[in-house]
CSV table of N, CA and C in Angstrom, one decimal:
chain,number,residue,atom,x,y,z
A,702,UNK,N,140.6,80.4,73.0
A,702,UNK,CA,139.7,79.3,72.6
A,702,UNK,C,138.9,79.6,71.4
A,703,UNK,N,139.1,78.8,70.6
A,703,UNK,CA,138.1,78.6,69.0
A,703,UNK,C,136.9,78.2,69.8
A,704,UNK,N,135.9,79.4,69.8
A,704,UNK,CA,134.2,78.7,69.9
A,704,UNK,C,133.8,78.5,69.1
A,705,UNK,N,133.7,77.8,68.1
A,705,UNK,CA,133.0,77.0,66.6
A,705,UNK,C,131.5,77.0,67.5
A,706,UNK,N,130.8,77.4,65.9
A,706,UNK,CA,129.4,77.2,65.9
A,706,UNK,C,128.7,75.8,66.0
A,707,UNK,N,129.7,74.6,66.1
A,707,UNK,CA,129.3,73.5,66.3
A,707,UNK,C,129.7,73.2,68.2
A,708,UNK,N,130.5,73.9,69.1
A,708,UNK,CA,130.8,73.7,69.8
A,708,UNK,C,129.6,74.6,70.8
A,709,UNK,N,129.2,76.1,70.1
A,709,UNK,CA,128.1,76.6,70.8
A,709,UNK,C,126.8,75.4,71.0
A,710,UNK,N,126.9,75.1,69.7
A,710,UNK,CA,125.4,74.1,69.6
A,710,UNK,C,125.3,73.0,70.8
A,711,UNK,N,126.8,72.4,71.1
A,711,UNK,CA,126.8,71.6,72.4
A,711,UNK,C,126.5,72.0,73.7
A,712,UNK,N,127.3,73.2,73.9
A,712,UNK,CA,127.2,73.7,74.8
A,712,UNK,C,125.7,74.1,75.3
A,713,UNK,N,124.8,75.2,74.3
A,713,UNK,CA,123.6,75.2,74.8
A,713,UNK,C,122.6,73.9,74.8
A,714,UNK,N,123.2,73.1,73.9
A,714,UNK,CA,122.1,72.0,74.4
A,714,UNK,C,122.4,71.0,75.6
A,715,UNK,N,123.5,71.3,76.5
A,715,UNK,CA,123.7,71.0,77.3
A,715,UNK,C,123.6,72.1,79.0
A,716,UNK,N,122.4,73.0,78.4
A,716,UNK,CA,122.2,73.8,79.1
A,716,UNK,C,123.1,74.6,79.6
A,717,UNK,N,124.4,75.3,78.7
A,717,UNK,CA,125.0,76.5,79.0
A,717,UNK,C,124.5,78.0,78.4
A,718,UNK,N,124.8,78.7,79.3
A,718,UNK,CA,124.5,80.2,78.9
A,718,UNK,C,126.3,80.9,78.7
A,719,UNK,N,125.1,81.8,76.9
A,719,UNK,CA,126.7,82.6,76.5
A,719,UNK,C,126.3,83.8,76.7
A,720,UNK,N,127.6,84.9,76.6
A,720,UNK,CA,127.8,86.3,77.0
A,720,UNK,C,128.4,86.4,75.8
A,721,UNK,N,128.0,87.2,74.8
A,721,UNK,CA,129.0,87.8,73.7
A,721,UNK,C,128.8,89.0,73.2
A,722,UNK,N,129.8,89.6,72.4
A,722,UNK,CA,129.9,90.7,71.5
A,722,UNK,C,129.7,90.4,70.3
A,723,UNK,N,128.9,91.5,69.5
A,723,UNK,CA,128.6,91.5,68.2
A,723,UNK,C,128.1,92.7,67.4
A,724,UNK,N,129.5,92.9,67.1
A,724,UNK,CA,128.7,94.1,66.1
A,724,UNK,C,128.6,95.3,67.0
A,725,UNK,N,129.4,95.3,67.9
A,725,UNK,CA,129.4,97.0,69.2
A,725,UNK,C,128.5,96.8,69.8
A,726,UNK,N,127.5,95.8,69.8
A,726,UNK,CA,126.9,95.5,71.0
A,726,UNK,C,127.2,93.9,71.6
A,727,UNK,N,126.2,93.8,72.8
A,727,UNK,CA,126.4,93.2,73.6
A,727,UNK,C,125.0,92.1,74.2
A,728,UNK,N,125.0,90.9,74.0
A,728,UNK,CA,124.1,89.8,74.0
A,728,UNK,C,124.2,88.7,74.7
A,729,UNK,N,123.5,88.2,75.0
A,729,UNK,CA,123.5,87.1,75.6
A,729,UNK,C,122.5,85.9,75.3
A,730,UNK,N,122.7,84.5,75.4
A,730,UNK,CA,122.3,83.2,75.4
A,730,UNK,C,121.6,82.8,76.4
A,731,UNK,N,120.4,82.9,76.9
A,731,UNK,CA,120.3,82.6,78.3
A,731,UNK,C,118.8,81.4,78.4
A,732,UNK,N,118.3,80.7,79.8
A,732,UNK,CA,117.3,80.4,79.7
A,732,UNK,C,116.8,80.1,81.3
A,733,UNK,N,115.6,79.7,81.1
A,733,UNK,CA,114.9,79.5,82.4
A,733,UNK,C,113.9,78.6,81.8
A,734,UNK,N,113.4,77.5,83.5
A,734,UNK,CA,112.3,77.0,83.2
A,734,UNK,C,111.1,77.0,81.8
A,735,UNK,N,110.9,78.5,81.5
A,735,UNK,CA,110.1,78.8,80.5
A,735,UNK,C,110.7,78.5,79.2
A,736,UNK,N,112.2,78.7,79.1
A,736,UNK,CA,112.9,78.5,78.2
A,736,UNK,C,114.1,78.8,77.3
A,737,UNK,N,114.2,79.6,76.2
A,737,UNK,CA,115.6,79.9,75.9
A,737,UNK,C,115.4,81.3,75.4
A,738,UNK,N,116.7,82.2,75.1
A,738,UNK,CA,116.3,83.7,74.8
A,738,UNK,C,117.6,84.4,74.4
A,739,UNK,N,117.2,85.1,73.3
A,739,UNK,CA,118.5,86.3,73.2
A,739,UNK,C,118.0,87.6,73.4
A,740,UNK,N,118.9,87.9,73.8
A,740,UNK,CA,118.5,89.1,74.5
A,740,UNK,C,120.0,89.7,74.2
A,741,UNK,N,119.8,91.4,73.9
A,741,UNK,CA,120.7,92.4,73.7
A,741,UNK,C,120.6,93.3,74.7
A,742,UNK,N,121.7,93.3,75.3
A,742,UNK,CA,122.0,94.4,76.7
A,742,UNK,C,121.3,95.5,76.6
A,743,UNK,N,121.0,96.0,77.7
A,743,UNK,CA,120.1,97.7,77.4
A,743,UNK,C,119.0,97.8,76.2
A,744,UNK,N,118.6,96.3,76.0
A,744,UNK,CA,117.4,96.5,74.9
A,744,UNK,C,116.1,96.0,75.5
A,745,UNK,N,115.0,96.5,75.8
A,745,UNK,CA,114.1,95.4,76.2
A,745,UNK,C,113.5,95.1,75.7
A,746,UNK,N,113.6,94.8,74.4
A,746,UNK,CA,113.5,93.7,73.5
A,746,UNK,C,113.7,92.4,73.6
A,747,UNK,N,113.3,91.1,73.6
A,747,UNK,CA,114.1,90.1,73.3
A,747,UNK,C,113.7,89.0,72.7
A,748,UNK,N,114.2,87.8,71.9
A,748,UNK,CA,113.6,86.8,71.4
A,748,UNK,C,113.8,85.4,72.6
A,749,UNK,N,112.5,84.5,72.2
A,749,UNK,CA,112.1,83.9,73.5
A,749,UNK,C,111.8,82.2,72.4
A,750,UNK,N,112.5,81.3,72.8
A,750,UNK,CA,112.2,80.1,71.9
A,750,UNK,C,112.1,79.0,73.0
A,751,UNK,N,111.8,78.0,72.7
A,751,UNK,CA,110.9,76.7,73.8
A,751,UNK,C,112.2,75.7,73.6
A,752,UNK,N,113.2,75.3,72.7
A,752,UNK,CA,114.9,74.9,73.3
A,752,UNK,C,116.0,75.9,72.6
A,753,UNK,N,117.0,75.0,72.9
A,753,UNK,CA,118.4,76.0,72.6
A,753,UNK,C,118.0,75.4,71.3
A,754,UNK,N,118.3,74.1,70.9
A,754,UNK,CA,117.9,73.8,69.3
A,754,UNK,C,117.1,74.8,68.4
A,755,UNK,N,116.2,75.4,69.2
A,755,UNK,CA,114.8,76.4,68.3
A,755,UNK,C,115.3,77.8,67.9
A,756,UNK,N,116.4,78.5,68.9
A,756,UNK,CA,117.3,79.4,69.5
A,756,UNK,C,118.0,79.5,68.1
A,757,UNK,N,119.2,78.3,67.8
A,757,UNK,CA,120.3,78.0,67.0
A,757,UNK,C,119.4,78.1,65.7
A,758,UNK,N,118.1,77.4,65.5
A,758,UNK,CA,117.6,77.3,64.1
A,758,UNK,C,117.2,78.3,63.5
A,759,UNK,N,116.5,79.3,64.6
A,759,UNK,CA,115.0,80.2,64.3
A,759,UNK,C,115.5,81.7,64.6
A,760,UNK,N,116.9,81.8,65.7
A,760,UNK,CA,117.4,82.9,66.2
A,760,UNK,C,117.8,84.1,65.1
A,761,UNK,N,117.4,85.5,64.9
A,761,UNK,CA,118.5,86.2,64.5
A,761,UNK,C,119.0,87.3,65.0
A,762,UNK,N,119.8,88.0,64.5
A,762,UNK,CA,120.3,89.0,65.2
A,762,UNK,C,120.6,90.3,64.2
A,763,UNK,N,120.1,91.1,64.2
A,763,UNK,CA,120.3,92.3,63.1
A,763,UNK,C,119.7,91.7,61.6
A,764,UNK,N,118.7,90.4,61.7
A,764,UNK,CA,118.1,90.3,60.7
A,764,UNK,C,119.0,88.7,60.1
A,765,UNK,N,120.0,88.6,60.9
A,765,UNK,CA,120.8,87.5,60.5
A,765,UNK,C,121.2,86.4,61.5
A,766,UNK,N,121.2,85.0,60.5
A,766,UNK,CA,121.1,83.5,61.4
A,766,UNK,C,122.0,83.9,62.5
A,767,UNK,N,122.2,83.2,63.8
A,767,UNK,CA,123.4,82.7,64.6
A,767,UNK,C,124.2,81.9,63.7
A,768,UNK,N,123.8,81.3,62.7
A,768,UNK,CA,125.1,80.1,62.5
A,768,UNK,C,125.7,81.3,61.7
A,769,UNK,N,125.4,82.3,60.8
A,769,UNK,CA,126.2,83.1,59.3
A,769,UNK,C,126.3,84.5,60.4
A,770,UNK,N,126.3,84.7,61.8
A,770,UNK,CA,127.6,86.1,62.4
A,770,UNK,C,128.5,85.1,63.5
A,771,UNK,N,128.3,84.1,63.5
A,771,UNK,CA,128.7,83.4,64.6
A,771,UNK,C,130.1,83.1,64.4
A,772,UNK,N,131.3,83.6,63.6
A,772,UNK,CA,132.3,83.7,63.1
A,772,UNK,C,133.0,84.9,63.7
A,773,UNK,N,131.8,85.3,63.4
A,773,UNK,CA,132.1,87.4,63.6
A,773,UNK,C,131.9,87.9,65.5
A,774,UNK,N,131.4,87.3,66.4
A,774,UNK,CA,131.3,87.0,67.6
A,774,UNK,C,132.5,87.0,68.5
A,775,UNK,N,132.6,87.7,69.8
A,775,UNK,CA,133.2,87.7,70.5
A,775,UNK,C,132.8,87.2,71.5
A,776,UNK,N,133.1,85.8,72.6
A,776,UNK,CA,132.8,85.6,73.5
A,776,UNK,C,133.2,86.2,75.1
A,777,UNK,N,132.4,86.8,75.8
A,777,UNK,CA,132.4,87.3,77.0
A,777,UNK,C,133.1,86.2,77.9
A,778,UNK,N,131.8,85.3,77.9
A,778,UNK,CA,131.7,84.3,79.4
A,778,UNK,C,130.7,83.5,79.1
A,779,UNK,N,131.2,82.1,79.1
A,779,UNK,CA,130.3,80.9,79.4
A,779,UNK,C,130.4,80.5,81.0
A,780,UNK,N,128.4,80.4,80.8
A,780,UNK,CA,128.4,79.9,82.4
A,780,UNK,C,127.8,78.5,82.2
């Protein structure tokens, strides 16, 4: 399956959570009541935004958009 960066954007705004690879590590899409969040396995670290829309705009990862690695991505599991 082609996950196009336009097809993530549906998906989380239709309240799905992603599981992916990037870069030898390992991340995830996720949210709760409070809200939305990436978060990198074994880091406890994480970024925390108020929608998936804020997520996709505002999110980075090693200093870079979701939309400019979201090419480079391996997807785990959509829940």
């Amino acid at each position: 399956m082609n996950f196009s960066y336009n097809l993530l954007r549906k998906y989380l705004k239709r309240g799905h959570e992603v599981e992916f690879s990037y870069s030898d590590k390992e991340y995830s899409f996720s949210h709760n009541e409070e809200g939305w969040y990436i978060t990198e396995y074994n880091n406890p670290d994480y970024q925390t935004f108020k929608t998936a829309n804020d997520l996709l705009l505002n999110g980075k990862i090693n200093g870079v958009s979701i939309e400019n690695i979201w090419g480079d991505v391996v997807i785990d599991a959509i829940y």
